[in-house]
CSV table of N, CA and C in Angstrom, one decimal:
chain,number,residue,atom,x,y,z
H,1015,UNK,N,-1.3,10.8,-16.0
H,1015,UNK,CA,-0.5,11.3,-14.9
H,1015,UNK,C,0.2,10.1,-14.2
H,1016,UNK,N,-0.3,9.3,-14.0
H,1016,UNK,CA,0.2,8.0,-13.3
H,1016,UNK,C,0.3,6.7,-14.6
H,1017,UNK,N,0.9,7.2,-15.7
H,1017,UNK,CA,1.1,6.0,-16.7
H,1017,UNK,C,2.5,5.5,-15.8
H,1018,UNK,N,3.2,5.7,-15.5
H,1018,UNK,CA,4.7,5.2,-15.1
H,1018,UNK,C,4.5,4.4,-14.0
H,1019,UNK,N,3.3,4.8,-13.4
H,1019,UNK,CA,2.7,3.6,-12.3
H,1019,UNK,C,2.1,1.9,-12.8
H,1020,UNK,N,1.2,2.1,-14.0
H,1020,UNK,CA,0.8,1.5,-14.7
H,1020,UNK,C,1.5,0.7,-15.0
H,1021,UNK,N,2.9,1.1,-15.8
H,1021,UNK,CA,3.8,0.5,-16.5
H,1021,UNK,C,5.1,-0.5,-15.4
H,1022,UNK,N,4.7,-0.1,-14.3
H,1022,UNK,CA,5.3,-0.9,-12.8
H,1022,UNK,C,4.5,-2.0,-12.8
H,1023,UNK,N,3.5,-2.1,-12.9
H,1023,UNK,CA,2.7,-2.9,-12.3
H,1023,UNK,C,2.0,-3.8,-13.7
H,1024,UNK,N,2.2,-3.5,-14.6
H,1024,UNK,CA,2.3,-4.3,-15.6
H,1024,UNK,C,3.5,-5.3,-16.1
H,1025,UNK,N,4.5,-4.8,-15.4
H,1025,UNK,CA,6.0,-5.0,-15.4
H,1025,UNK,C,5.7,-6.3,-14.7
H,1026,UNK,N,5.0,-5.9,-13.4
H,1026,UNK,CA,5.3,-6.8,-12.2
H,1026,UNK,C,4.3,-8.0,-12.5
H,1027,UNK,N,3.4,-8.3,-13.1
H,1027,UNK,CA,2.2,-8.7,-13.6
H,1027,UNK,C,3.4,-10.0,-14.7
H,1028,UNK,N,3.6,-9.3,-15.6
H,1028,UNK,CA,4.7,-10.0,-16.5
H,1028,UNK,C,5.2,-10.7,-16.0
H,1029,UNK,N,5.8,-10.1,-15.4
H,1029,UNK,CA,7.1,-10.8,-14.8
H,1029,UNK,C,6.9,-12.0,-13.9
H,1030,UNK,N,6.2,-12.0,-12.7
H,1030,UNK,CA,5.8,-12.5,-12.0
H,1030,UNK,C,4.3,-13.5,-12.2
H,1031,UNK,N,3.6,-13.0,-12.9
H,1031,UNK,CA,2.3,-13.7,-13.3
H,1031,UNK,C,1.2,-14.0,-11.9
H,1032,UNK,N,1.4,-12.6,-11.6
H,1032,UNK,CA,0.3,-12.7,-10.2
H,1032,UNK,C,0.2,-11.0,-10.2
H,1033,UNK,N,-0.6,-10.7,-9.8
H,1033,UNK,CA,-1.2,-10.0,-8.9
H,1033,UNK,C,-1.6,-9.9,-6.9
H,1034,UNK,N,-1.1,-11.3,-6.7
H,1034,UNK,CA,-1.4,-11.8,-5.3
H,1034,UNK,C,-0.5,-10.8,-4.3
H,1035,UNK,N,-0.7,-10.3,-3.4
H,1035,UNK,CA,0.4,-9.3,-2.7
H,1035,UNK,C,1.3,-9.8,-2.2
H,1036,UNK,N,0.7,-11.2,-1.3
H,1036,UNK,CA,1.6,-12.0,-0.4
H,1036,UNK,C,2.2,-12.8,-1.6
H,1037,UNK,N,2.2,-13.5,-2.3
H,1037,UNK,CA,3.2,-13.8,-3.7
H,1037,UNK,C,4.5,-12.7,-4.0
H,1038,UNK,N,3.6,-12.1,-4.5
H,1038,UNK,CA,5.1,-10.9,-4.8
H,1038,UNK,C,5.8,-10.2,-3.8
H,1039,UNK,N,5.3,-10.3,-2.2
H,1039,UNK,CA,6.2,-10.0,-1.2
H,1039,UNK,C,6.9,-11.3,-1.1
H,1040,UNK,N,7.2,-12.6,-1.7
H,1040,UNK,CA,7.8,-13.6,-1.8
H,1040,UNK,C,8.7,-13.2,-2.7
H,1041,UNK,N,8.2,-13.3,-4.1
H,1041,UNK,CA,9.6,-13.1,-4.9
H,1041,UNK,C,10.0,-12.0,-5.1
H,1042,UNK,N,9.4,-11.1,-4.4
H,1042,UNK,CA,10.5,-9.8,-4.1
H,1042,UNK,C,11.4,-9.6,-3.2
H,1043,UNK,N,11.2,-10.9,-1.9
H,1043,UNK,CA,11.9,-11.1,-0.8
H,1043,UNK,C,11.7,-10.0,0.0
H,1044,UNK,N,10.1,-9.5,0.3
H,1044,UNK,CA,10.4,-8.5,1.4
H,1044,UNK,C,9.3,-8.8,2.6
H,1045,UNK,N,9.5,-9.1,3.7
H,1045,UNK,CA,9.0,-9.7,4.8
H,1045,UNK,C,8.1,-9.1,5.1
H,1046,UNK,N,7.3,-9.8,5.6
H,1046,UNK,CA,5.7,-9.1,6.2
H,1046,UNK,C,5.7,-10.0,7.6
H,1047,UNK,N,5.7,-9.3,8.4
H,1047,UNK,CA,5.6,-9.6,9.9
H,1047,UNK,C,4.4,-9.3,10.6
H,1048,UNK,N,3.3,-10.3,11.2
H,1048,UNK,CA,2.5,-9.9,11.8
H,1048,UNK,C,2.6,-9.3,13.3
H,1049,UNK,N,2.5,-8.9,14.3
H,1049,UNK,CA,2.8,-8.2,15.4
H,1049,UNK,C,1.7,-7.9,16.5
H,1050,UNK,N,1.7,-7.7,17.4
H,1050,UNK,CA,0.6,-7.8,18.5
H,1050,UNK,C,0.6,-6.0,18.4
H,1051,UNK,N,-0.9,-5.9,18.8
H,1051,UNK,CA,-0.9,-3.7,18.1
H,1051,UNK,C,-0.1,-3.3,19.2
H,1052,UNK,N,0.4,-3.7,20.2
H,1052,UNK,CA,1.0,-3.0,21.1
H,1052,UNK,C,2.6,-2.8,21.1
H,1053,UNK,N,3.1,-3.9,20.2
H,1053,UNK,CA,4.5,-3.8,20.1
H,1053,UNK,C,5.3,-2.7,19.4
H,1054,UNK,N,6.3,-2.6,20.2
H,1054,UNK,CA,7.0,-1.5,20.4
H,1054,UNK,C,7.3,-0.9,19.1
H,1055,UNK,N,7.7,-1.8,18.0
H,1055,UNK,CA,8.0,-1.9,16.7
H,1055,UNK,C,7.1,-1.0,15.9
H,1056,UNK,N,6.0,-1.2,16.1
H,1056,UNK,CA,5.1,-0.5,15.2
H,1056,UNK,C,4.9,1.2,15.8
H,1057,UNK,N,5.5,1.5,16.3
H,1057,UNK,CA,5.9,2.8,16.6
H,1057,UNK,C,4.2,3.5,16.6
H,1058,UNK,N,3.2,2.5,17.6
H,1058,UNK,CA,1.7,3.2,17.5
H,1058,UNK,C,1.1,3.2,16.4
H,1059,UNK,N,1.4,2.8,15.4
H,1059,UNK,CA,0.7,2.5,14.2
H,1059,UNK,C,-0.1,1.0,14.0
H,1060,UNK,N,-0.7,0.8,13.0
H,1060,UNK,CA,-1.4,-0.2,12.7
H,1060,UNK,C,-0.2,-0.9,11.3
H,1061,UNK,N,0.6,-0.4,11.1
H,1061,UNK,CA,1.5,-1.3,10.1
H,1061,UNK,C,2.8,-0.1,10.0
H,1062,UNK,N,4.0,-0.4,9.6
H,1062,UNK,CA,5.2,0.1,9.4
H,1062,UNK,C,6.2,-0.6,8.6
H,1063,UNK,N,6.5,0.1,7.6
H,1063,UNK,CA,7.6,0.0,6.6
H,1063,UNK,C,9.2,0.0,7.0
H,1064,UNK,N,10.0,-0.7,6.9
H,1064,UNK,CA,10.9,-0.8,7.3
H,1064,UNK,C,12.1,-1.1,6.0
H,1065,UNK,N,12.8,-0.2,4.9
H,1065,UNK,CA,13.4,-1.0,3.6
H,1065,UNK,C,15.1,-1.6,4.3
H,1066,UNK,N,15.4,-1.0,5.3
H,1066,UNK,CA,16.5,-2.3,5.5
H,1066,UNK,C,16.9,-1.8,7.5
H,1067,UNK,N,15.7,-3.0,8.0
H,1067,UNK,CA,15.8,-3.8,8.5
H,1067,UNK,C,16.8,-4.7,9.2
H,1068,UNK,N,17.7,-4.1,10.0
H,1068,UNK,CA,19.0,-5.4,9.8
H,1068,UNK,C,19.7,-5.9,8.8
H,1069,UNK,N,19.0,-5.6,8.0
H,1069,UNK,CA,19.9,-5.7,6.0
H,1069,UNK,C,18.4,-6.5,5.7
H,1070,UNK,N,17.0,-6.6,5.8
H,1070,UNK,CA,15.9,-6.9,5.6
H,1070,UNK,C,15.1,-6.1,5.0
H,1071,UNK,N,14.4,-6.1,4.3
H,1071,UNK,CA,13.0,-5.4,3.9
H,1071,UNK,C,11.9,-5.9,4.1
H,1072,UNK,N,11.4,-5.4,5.2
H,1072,UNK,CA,10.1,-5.7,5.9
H,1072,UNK,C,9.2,-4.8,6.0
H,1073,UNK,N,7.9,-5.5,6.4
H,1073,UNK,CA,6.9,-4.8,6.5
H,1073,UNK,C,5.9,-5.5,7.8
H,1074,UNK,N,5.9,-4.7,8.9
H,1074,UNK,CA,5.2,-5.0,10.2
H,1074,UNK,C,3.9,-4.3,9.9
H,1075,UNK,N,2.9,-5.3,10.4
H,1075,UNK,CA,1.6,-5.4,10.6
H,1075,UNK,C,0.9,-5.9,11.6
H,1076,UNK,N,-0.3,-4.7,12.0
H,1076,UNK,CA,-1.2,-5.6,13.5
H,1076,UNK,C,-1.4,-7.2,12.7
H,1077,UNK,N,-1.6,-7.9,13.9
H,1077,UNK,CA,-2.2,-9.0,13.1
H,1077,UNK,C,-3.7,-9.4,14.0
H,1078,UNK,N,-4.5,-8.0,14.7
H,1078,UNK,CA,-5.6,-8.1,13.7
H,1078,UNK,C,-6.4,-7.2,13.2
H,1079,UNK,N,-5.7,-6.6,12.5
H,1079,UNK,CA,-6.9,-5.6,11.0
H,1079,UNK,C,-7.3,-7.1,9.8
H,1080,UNK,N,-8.5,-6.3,9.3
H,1080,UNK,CA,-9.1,-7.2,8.4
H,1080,UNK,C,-8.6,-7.4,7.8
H,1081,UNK,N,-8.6,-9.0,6.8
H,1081,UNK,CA,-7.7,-9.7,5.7
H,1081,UNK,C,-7.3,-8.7,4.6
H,1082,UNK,N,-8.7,-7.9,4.2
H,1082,UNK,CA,-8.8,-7.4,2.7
H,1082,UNK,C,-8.0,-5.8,3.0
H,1083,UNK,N,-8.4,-5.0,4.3
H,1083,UNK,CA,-7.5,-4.1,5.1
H,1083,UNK,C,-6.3,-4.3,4.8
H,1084,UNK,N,-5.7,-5.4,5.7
H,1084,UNK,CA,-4.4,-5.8,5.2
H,1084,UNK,C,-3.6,-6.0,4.1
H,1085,UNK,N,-4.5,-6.5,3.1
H,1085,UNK,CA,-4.0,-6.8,1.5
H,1085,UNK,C,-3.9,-5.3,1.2
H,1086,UNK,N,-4.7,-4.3,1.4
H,1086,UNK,CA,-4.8,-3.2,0.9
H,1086,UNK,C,-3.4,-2.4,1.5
H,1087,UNK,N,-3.1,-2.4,2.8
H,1087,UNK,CA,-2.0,-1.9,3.8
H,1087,UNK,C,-0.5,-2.6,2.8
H,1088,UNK,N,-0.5,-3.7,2.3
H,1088,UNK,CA,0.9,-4.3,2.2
H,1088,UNK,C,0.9,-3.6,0.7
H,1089,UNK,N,-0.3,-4.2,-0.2
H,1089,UNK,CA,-0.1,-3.6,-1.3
H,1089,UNK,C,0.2,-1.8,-1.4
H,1090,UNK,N,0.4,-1.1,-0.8
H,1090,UNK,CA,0.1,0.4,-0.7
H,1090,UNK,C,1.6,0.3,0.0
H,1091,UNK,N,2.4,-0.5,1.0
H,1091,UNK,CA,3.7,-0.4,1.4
H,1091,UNK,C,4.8,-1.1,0.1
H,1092,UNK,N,4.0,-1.9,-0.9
H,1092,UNK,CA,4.8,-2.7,-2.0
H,1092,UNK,C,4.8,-1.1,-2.9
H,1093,UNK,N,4.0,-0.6,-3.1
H,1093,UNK,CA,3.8,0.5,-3.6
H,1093,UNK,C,5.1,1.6,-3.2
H,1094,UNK,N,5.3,2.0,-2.2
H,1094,UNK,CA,6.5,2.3,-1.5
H,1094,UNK,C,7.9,2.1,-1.7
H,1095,UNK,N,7.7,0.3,-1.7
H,1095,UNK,CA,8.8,0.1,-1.8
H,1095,UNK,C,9.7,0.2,-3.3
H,1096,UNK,N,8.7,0.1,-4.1
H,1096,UNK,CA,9.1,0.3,-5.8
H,1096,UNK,C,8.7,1.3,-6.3
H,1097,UNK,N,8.1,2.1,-6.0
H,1097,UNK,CA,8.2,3.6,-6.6
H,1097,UNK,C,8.9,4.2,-5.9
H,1098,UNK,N,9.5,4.5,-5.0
H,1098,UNK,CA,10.3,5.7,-4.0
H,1098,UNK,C,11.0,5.2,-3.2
H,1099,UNK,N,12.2,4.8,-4.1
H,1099,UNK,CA,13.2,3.7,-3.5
H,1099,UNK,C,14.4,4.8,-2.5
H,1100,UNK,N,14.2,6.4,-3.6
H,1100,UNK,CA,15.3,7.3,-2.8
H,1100,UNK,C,14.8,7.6,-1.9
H,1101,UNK,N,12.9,7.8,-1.9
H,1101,UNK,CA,12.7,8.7,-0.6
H,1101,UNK,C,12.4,7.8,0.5
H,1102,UNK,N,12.5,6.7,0.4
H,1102,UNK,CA,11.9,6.0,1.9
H,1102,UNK,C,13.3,6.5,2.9
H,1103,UNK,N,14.4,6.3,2.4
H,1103,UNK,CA,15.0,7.1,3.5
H,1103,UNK,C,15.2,8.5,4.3
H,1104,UNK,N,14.5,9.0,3.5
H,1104,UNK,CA,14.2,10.6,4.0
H,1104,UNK,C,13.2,10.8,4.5
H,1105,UNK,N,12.1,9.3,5.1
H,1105,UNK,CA,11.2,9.8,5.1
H,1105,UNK,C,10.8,9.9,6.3
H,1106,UNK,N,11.8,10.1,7.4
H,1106,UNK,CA,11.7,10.4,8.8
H,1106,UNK,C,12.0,11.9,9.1
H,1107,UNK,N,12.4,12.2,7.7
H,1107,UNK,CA,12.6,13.8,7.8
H,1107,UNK,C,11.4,14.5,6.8
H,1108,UNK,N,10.1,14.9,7.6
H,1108,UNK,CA,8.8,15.3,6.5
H,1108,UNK,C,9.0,16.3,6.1
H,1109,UNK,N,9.8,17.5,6.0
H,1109,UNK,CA,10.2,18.4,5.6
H,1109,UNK,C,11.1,18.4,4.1
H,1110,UNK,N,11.8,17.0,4.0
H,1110,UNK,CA,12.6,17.1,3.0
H,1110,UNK,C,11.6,16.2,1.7
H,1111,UNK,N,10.7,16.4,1.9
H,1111,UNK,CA,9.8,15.4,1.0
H,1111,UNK,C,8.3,15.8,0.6
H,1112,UNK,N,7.7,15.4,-0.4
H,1112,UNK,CA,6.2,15.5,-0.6
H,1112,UNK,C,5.4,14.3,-0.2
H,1113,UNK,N,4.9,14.3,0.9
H,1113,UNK,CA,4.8,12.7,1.7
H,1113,UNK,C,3.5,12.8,1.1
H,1114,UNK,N,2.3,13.9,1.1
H,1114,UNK,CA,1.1,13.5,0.2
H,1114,UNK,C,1.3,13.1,-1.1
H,1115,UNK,N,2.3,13.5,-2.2
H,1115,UNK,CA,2.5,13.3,-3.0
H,1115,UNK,C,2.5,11.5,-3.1
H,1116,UNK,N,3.5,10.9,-2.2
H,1116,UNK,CA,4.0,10.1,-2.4
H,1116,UNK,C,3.2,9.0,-1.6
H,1117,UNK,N,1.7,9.2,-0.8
H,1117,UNK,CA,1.3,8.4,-0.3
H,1117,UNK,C,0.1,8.9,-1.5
H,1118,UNK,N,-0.5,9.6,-2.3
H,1118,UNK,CA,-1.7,9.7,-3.4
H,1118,UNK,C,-0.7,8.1,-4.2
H,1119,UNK,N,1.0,8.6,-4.8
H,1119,UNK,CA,0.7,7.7,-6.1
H,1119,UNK,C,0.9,6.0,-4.9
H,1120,UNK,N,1.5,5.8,-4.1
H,1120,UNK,CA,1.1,4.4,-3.2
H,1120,UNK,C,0.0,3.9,-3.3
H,1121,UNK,N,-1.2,4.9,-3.0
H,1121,UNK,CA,-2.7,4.4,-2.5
H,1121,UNK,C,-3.3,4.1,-4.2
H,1122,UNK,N,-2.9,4.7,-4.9
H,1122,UNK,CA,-3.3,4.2,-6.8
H,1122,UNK,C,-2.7,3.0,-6.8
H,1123,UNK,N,-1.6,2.9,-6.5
H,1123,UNK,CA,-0.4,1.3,-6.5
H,1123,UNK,C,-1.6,0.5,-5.9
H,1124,UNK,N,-2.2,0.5,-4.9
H,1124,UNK,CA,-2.6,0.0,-4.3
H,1124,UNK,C,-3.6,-0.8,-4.8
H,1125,UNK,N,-4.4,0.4,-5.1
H,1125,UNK,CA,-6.2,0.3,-5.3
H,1125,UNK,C,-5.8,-0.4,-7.0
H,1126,UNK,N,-4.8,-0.3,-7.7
H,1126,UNK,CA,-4.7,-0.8,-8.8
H,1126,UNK,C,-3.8,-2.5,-9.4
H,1127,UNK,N,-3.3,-2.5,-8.5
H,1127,UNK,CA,-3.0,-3.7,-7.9
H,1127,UNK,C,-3.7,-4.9,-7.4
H,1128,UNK,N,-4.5,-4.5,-6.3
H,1128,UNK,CA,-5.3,-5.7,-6.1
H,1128,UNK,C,-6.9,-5.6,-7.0
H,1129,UNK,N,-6.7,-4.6,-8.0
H,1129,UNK,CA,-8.0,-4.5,-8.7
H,1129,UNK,C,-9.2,-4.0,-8.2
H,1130,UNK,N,-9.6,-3.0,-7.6
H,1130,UNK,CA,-10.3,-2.9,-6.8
H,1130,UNK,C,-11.3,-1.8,-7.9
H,1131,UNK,N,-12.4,-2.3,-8.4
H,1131,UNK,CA,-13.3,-1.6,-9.5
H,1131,UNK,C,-14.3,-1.1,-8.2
H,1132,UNK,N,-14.1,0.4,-8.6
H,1132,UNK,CA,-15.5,0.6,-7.8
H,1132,UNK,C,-16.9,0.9,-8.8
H,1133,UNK,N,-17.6,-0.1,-8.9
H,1133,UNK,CA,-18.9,-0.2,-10.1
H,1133,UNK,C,-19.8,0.9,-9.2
H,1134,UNK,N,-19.6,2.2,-10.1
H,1134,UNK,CA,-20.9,3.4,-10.0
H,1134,UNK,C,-22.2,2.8,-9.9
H,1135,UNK,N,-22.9,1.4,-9.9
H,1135,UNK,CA,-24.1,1.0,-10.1
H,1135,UNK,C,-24.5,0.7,-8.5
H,1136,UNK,N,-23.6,0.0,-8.3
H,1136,UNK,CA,-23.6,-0.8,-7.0
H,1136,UNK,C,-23.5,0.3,-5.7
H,1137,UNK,N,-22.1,1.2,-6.1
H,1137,UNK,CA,-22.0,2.8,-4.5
H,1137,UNK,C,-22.9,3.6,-5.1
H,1138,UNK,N,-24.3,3.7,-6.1
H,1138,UNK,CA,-24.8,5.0,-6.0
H,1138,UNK,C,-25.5,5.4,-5.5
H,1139,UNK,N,-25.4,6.5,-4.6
H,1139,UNK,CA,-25.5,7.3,-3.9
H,1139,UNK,C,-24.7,7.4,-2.2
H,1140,UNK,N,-23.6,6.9,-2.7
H,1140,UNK,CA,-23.2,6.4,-1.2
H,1140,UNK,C,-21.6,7.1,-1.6
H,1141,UNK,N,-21.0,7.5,-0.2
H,1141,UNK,CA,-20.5,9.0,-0.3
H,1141,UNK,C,-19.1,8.2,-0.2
H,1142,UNK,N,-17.7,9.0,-0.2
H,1142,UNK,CA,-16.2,7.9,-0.1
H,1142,UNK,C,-16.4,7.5,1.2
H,1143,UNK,N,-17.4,7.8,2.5
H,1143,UNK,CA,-16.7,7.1,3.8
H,1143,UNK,C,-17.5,6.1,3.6
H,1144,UNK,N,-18.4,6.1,2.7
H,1144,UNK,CA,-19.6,4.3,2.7
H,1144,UNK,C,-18.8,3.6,1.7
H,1145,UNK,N,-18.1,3.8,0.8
H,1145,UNK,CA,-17.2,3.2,-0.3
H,1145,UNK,C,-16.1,2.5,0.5
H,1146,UNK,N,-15.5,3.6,0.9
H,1146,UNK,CA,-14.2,2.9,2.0
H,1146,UNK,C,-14.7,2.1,2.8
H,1147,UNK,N,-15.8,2.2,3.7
H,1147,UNK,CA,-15.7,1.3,4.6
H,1147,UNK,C,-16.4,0.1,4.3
H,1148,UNK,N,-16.8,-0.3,3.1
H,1148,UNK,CA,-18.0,-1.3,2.2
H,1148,UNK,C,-16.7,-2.0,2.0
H,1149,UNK,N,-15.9,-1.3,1.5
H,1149,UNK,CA,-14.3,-2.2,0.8
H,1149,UNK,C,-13.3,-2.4,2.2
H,1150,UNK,N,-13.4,-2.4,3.5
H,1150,UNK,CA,-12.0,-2.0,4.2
H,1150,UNK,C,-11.0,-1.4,4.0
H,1151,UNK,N,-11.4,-0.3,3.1
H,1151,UNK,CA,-10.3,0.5,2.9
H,1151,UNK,C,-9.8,1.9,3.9
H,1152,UNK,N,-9.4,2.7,3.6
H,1152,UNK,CA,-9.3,3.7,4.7
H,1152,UNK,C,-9.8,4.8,3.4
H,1153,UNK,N,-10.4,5.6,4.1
H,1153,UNK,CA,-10.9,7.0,3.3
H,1153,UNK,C,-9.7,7.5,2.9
H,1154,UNK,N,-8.9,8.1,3.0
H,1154,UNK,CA,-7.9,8.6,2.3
H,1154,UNK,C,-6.9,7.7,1.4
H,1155,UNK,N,-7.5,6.8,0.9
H,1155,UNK,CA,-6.8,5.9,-0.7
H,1155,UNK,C,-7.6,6.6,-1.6
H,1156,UNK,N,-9.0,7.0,-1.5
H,1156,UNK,CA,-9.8,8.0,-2.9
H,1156,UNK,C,-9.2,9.1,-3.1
H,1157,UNK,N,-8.7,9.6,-2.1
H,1157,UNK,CA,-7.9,11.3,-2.2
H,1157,UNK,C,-7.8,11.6,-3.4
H,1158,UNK,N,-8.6,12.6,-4.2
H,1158,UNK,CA,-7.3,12.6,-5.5
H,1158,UNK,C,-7.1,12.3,-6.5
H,1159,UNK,N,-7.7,10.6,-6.7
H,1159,UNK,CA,-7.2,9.7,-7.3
H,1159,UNK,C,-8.5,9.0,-8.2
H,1160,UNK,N,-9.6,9.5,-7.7
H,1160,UNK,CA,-10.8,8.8,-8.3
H,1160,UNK,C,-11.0,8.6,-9.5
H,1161,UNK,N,-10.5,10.1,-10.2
H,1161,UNK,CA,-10.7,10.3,-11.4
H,1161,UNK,C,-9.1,9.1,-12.3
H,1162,UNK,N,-8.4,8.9,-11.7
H,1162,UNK,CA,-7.5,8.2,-12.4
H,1162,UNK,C,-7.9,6.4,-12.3
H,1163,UNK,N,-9.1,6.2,-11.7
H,1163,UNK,CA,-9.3,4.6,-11.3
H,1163,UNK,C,-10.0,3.9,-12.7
């Protein structure tokens, strides 16, 4: 279902010879801004995607959610940015779009990106909100998608 995701990020792997988020938001050239949680910019959110910025592609972030939180927030907006290049502009309009759709295949970009193996040995018996919060992730990156990890 998500091979064309794969084939992105194998791409980017190639090409680039990292995996690191903050690297490839380098040679992708798209800014990551850290921000105080109260500024205006972040429109009450804890991070916001922005694809042009002043003629910029940026990405604003509290600067303080956790490191690995964070890695997981940029990689899931890098996600954004290269899979759904048409819809980030529509996406102030939620009616013209499948925004679950398109935040399930992000949150795979994500979780598959920075590698994130969840070993059945280690979470067994422990439910997605003990998994998410063991990893700093947010419970809704499993949505869905478990079976594709």
């Amino acid at each position: 279902m998500y091979l064309w995701i794969d084939n992105i990020l194998e791409g980017l792997k190639d090409t680039y010879n990292t995996n690191n988020v903050y690297e490839l938001y380098d040679y992708l050239e798209i800014q990551m801004i850290k921000l105080e949680p109260a500024n205006i910019l972040l429109r009450c959110n804890e991070y916001f995607y922005y694809r042009n910025y002043f003629g910029n592609e940026i990405v604003l972030v509290r600067n303080d959610l956790n490191l690995e939180y964070e890695k997981f927030i940029l990689a899931h907006e890098l996600g954004h940015a290269l899979l759904h290049t048409e819809t980030c502009e529509a996406a102030f309009n939620k009616n013209l779009i499948n925004t679950g759709k398109l935040e399930k295949q992000s949150n795979y970009f994500a979780l598959k990106l920075l590698n994130l193996d969840i070993d059945p040995v280690a979470f067994k018996g422990f439910n997605i909100e003990q998994i998410a919060s063991s990893l700093y992730l947010p419970t809704n990156c499993f949505e869905n998608i478990t079976d594709k990890i």
